[in-house]
Amino acid sequence: MRAALLSVGTELLLGEITNTNVVYLSRELNMMGIDVMYHYTVGDNPKRLAEMIEMAFKDCDLIITTGGLGPTQDDMTKEIACQVMGDELEMRKDLLEELKKRMLAYKSHMTENNLKQAEMPKRAFVFHNDAGTAPGFALGRTVTGEEGGEKTQSIACMPGPPREMKRMFEKSLRPWLESMSDGVLYFRELRVFGIGESDLETRLLPLIDGQTDPTIATYAKSGECSVRVASKRPTREEAERAVNEMIAEVDKIIGDSIYSYDNQEIANVVGEKLKEKGLTIACAESCTGGMFASALTDIPGISACFDRGIVTYSNRAKVEELGVKQETLDAFGAVSEETALEMAKGVRRVSGTDIGISVTGIAGPDGGTPEKPVGLVYIGLDFDGQTECRKIDRRIKERNRNRQYAMLSMFDMLNRKLNDR
Amino acid sequence: MRAALLSVGTELLLGEITNTNVVYLSRELNMMGIDVMYHYTVGDNPKRLAEMIEMAFKDCDLIITTGGLGPTQDDMTKEIACQVMGDELEMRKDLLEELKKRMLAYKSHMTENNLKQAEMPKRAFVFHNDAGTAPGFALGRTVTGEEGGEKTQSIACMPGPPREMKRMFEKSLRPWLESMSDGVLYFRELRVFGIGESDLETRLLPLIDGQTDPTIATYAKSGECSVRVASKRPTREEAERAVNEMIAEVDKIIGDSIYSYDNQEIANVVGEKLKEKGLTIACAESCTGGMFASALTDIPGISACFDRGIVTYSNRAKVEELGVKQETLDAFGAVSEETALEMAKGVRRVSGTDIGISVTGIAGPDGGTPEKPVGLVYIGLDFDGQTECRKIDRRIKERNRNRQYAMLSMFDMLNRKLNDR
């Protein structure tokens, strides 16, 4: 089944609200094996709304609208849908009673314009609204297709407020749709660190090329990438099997760079491993200025592992807080392998944790030299007394990107270390 | 001018990402007096994309696309736009050089699929991309209108990643659009902390009601609000005067809660004041886990003021790093005014800075008690030996919202203090 989502509301065209309904509906419909082909948004204008419904039916047999079912004058989705589908509105006594009860419960008196919410197209299949006053409905029509044969087209009209829309979808629309669906989509998203998007796609091309099912798509995130493997099959079992077989192939090519097979943030992946292994950690940050500690402490319950983080921005702080030697700073500079390692060892020593991790670098935009350009970063790790250092040298000028990449690299280095144990 | 926004990307139709680009563009275009008539979203499919562009031009003379300019196979917006507008792609040496430089800087090797990013329609007006590898462009065509007369239609193609899209809009697309529209738009965005959005709107209603120019709009941001005052007049001088007169009125009502008159982050506002006054600062964080230090060190050149930050997550760390008394922790608990003040004094003492600021609280979702519920936060400040404490008690369960609000409150407390000096 090919579906179009049609959002109705001038406030969307003014950028006053973010359209989260289409995100929710797209995800749910795809999961049900319904292909969402288009999203459309139109204002509270009867002519344009009618045109858009007809236009959407040119390429789809299902339209789901959200918004415009309220009591006010500019709510007209029901009226227009009814007209386009060739039906008439009638006052429904049962809905009127329901409405009166609800208004009473709300302690708000019934106004004239409320009455129209009890009207419904005669052929409509009504969706009751547990969370608001506006009922939704589904309505079908039979038309002659290009090939001359008859085909059925359906429109389902849902309220705009996300809370009401979701409740109605779960309770009424999903069951109504399930009877018409033709297959199940299953997908997993892999998270990758250390490979750029175009490089990633080039390496996966042998798998991507000519693939129709499962499909493989790569996406760039800030400083990292993800790979989505999706399959649509008659049953969820078959779709899952197809996806997992393809992931095994992807694994052979870029397995060592995949840190999550279910779209987890790398901070979460590392945090869960620390909790699971019962390891304690402390960090010493310079250029990231607390980003690593902040990301790690975003995880509920991490206090069992994370003892402290020290942001030693000044050299004096590096000496006083971490015991970095002044000679080291004088001889090699604050941004050097030697300083990074002394920072990692220092923070582990003062906090008495299993792991000490450090970072020092030149985030930019200024402060770079020919020998030590902006983007140069050293990450130090002291794991039970075993130390190592990673050097990053990307010639990127943007401060926030350098900081972000340095922070992610700290987690990547930790993650690989934790996997080896 | 009537505009349509066309978002390209299968990930949108799968509900994997929320379309924030249309929110941003709709706001900005409406502010410029350009009517946004429709939002369209289509997947990475050449035929449907081409049809959608033609369809959008039926009722609009400007189309702005986002997405599909990347290097990978499924990126095809440029190719299709070029074809629909009746132009041809050519390899642009200047763009190729730029691209090579950037790839070199990224230290990522040039792959075949990167090359197509240097191609452009011959008639295109190119928008350079400061934040990524994909340039944008604008392209026009002349068609015969219904009434027989000739009219111009334009398409502007922008990258999909919001960061790149916004930078390109500010730097290139807005000026390009302004050159086509009548009158000049001038606006300023005020940033507000400490007033909820509905409260804010209620207080500004006397000014908002019946206003056509300047317009006043309030927006909710995470934990804070902003007020946008905009005017479109024949000359920039007139627009500026109208906006500034209105801001003077806004100031009379909520002046004490405005921390920026030009849409600055509160961290930047505080950072600049610290630099300007030549003050040094250190911080001690518990529940925010480094968010304050991270936000402050996001500011280039802040190393002149920021000495160090200590994330004391464990009680032991509070005692060892900051000299918080064990008796204080035993008597009042880690989340208390007493502990917050000892943390602030402690971090100022160990770092020898002018200012020491601290935070301790219960971010949740767990760890709350009837006496100390989730959302309870204490902020301590030691400014040249003058100490004070702020208590926050919002009954909010979400960890990230509590952490974010606590961090912003630290900056707000500092900002008000710096204003008094």
CSV table of C-alpha atoms in Angstrom, one decimal, chain A residues 2 12-20 22-24 26-28 30 36-43 48 51-52 55 59 185 187 189 196-199 201-202 205 208-209 217-219 228 285-303 306-314 316-317 320-321 350-353 364-366 393-396 398-401 403, chain B residues 2 10-20 22-24 26-27 30 36-43 48 51-52 55 59 71-75 102-107 109 111-114 130-132 163 167 219 286-303 306-314 316-317 320-321 350-353 364-366 399-400 403:
chain,number,residue,atom,x,y,z
A,2,ARG,CA,1.3,3.5,-0.9
A,12,LEU,CA,3.1,24.6,10.5
A,13,LEU,CA,3.7,26.8,7.4
A,14,LEU,CA,4.6,29.7,9.8
A,15,GLY,CA,7.2,27.5,11.5
A,16,GLU,CA,5.5,27.9,14.8
A,17,ILE,CA,5.4,24.2,15.6
A,18,THR,CA,7.6,21.2,14.7
A,19,ASN,CA,5.7,18.5,12.9
A,20,THR,CA,6.3,15.4,15.1
A,22,VAL,CA,4.7,12.8,10.6
A,23,VAL,CA,7.7,11.3,12.3
A,24,TYR,CA,5.5,9.1,14.5
A,26,SER,CA,6.0,7.4,9.2
A,27,ARG,CA,7.8,5.2,11.6
A,28,GLU,CA,4.6,3.3,12.6
A,30,ASN,CA,6.7,1.7,7.7
A,36,VAL,CA,5.0,6.3,3.0
A,37,MET,CA,5.7,8.0,-0.3
A,38,TYR,CA,5.1,11.7,0.5
A,39,HIS,CA,4.6,14.2,3.3
A,40,TYR,CA,2.5,17.2,2.4
A,41,THR,CA,1.7,20.2,4.5
A,42,VAL,CA,-1.0,22.8,3.6
A,43,GLY,CA,-2.6,25.7,5.5
A,48,ARG,CA,-5.8,24.2,-1.5
A,51,GLU,CA,-6.5,20.1,-4.5
A,52,MET,CA,-3.9,18.5,-2.3
A,55,MET,CA,-3.2,15.4,-6.0
A,59,ASP,CA,0.1,8.3,-6.7
A,185,LEU,CA,9.4,-3.9,7.5
A,187,PHE,CA,15.4,-2.5,10.1
A,189,GLU,CA,20.8,0.9,12.4
A,196,GLY,CA,33.8,9.1,6.6
A,197,GLU,CA,30.5,8.7,4.9
A,198,SER,CA,31.6,8.6,1.3
A,199,ASP,CA,34.5,6.3,2.2
A,201,GLU,CA,29.6,4.0,1.1
A,202,THR,CA,32.5,3.1,-1.3
A,205,LEU,CA,29.2,-0.5,-2.5
A,208,ILE,CA,24.6,-1.8,-1.8
A,209,ASP,CA,24.8,-2.1,-5.6
A,217,ALA,CA,21.8,3.2,3.4
A,218,THR,CA,24.5,5.3,5.0
A,219,TYR,CA,23.9,8.5,7.0
A,228,ARG,CA,20.6,1.3,8.1
A,285,GLU,CA,40.1,17.1,30.0
A,286,SER,CA,41.7,20.1,28.4
A,287,CYS,CA,40.4,21.0,24.9
A,288,THR,CA,37.0,19.3,25.4
A,289,GLY,CA,36.5,21.2,28.6
A,290,GLY,CA,34.1,18.8,30.2
A,291,MET,CA,32.3,17.4,27.2
A,292,PHE,CA,33.4,13.8,28.0
A,293,ALA,CA,32.3,14.0,31.6
A,294,SER,CA,29.1,15.6,30.6
A,295,ALA,CA,28.3,12.9,28.0
A,296,LEU,CA,29.1,10.1,30.4
A,297,THR,CA,27.1,11.6,33.3
A,298,ASP,CA,24.1,11.9,31.0
A,299,ILE,CA,23.6,8.1,31.6
A,300,PRO,CA,21.4,7.4,34.6
A,301,GLY,CA,23.2,5.3,37.3
A,302,ILE,CA,26.7,6.0,36.0
A,303,SER,CA,27.7,7.3,39.5
A,306,PHE,CA,32.3,7.6,37.3
A,307,ASP,CA,34.2,9.1,40.2
A,308,ARG,CA,35.3,12.5,39.0
A,309,GLY,CA,36.4,14.6,36.1
A,310,ILE,CA,39.0,17.3,36.1
A,311,VAL,CA,38.9,20.0,33.5
A,312,THR,CA,42.5,21.3,33.6
A,313,TYR,CA,42.3,24.3,31.3
A,314,SER,CA,45.4,26.1,32.5
A,316,ARG,CA,48.9,25.4,36.4
A,317,ALA,CA,45.8,23.3,36.9
A,320,GLU,CA,48.3,21.2,40.6
A,321,GLU,CA,45.4,18.8,40.0
A,350,VAL,CA,44.4,11.1,42.4
A,351,SER,CA,41.0,9.3,42.0
A,352,GLY,CA,42.1,5.8,42.6
A,353,THR,CA,40.0,4.5,39.7
A,364,GLY,CA,40.9,26.5,17.4
A,365,PRO,CA,40.0,28.7,15.7
A,366,ASP,CA,43.3,30.3,17.0
A,393,ASP,CA,45.5,15.3,13.3
A,394,ARG,CA,42.5,16.5,11.2
A,395,ARG,CA,43.1,19.9,9.7
A,396,ILE,CA,39.6,21.2,10.7
A,398,GLU,CA,35.9,24.7,13.6
A,399,ARG,CA,36.3,24.6,17.3
A,400,ASN,CA,33.0,22.8,18.1
A,401,ARG,CA,33.7,20.1,15.5
A,403,ARG,CA,35.9,19.3,20.4
B,2,ARG,CA,4.8,32.4,-2.9
B,10,THR,CA,14.0,8.7,2.4
B,11,GLU,CA,15.0,8.9,6.0
B,12,LEU,CA,12.3,11.6,6.5
B,13,LEU,CA,9.7,9.3,5.0
B,14,LEU,CA,10.9,6.5,7.3
B,15,GLY,CA,10.4,8.7,10.3
B,16,GLU,CA,14.1,8.4,11.3
B,17,ILE,CA,14.6,12.2,11.7
B,18,THR,CA,12.5,15.2,12.6
B,19,ASN,CA,12.3,17.8,9.9
B,20,THR,CA,13.6,20.9,11.7
B,22,VAL,CA,11.2,23.4,7.4
B,23,VAL,CA,10.6,25.0,10.8
B,24,TYR,CA,13.6,27.2,10.5
B,26,SER,CA,9.3,28.7,7.4
B,27,ARG,CA,10.1,31.1,10.3
B,30,ASN,CA,7.7,34.5,6.7
B,36,VAL,CA,5.3,29.7,2.6
B,37,MET,CA,2.3,27.9,0.9
B,38,TYR,CA,3.3,24.3,1.1
B,39,HIS,CA,5.8,21.8,2.7
B,40,TYR,CA,6.6,18.8,0.6
B,41,THR,CA,8.7,15.8,1.4
B,42,VAL,CA,9.8,13.2,-1.1
B,43,GLY,CA,12.3,10.3,-1.0
B,48,ARG,CA,9.0,11.5,-8.0
B,51,GLU,CA,7.3,15.5,-10.6
B,52,MET,CA,7.2,17.2,-7.2
B,55,MET,CA,3.9,20.3,-9.3
B,59,ASP,CA,1.2,27.4,-7.5
B,71,PRO,CA,28.4,12.7,-2.6
B,72,THR,CA,26.5,9.4,-2.4
B,73,GLN,CA,24.4,7.6,-5.1
B,74,ASP,CA,21.1,8.5,-3.6
B,75,ASP,CA,21.9,12.2,-3.6
B,102,ARG,CA,38.7,20.5,2.1
B,103,MET,CA,39.2,16.8,1.6
B,104,LEU,CA,42.9,17.3,2.2
B,105,ALA,CA,42.1,19.2,5.4
B,106,TYR,CA,39.8,16.4,6.5
B,107,LYS,CA,42.7,14.0,5.6
B,109,HIS,CA,41.0,10.7,0.5
B,111,THR,CA,36.7,9.1,-3.8
B,112,GLU,CA,35.0,9.0,-7.2
B,113,ASN,CA,31.6,10.0,-5.8
B,114,ASN,CA,33.1,13.1,-4.3
B,130,ASP,CA,31.5,26.9,4.9
B,131,ALA,CA,30.4,23.9,7.0
B,132,GLY,CA,30.5,21.0,4.6
B,163,ARG,CA,24.1,23.1,10.6
B,167,ARG,CA,25.0,28.7,7.8
B,219,TYR,CA,9.5,31.0,21.1
B,286,SER,CA,28.0,17.5,40.5
B,287,CYS,CA,24.7,16.9,38.8
B,288,THR,CA,25.6,18.7,35.6
B,289,GLY,CA,28.7,16.6,35.3
B,290,GLY,CA,30.7,19.1,33.3
B,291,MET,CA,28.0,20.8,31.2
B,292,PHE,CA,28.9,24.2,32.7
B,293,ALA,CA,32.6,23.9,32.0
B,294,SER,CA,31.8,22.5,28.6
B,295,ALA,CA,29.5,25.3,27.6
B,296,LEU,CA,32.0,28.0,28.9
B,297,THR,CA,35.0,26.4,27.1
B,298,ASP,CA,33.0,26.4,23.9
B,299,ILE,CA,33.9,30.1,23.7
B,300,PRO,CA,37.2,30.9,21.8
B,301,GLY,CA,39.8,32.6,24.0
B,302,ILE,CA,38.1,31.8,27.3
B,303,SER,CA,41.3,30.3,28.6
B,306,PHE,CA,38.6,29.8,32.9
B,307,ASP,CA,41.3,28.1,35.0
B,308,ARG,CA,39.7,24.7,35.8
B,309,GLY,CA,36.5,22.8,36.4
B,310,ILE,CA,36.2,19.9,38.8
B,311,VAL,CA,33.4,17.4,38.3
B,312,THR,CA,33.1,15.9,41.8
B,313,TYR,CA,30.5,13.1,41.2
B,314,SER,CA,31.4,11.0,44.2
B,316,ARG,CA,34.9,11.3,48.2
B,317,ALA,CA,35.8,13.5,45.3
B,320,GLU,CA,39.4,15.3,48.3
B,321,GLU,CA,39.2,17.9,45.5
B,350,VAL,CA,42.2,25.5,45.2
B,351,SER,CA,42.3,27.4,41.9
B,352,GLY,CA,42.9,30.9,43.3
B,353,THR,CA,40.4,32.5,40.9
B,364,GLY,CA,16.8,11.9,38.2
B,365,PRO,CA,15.1,9.9,37.1
B,366,ASP,CA,15.9,8.0,40.3
B,399,ARG,CA,17.2,14.0,33.8
B,400,ASN,CA,18.4,15.9,30.7
B,403,ARG,CA,20.7,19.1,34.0
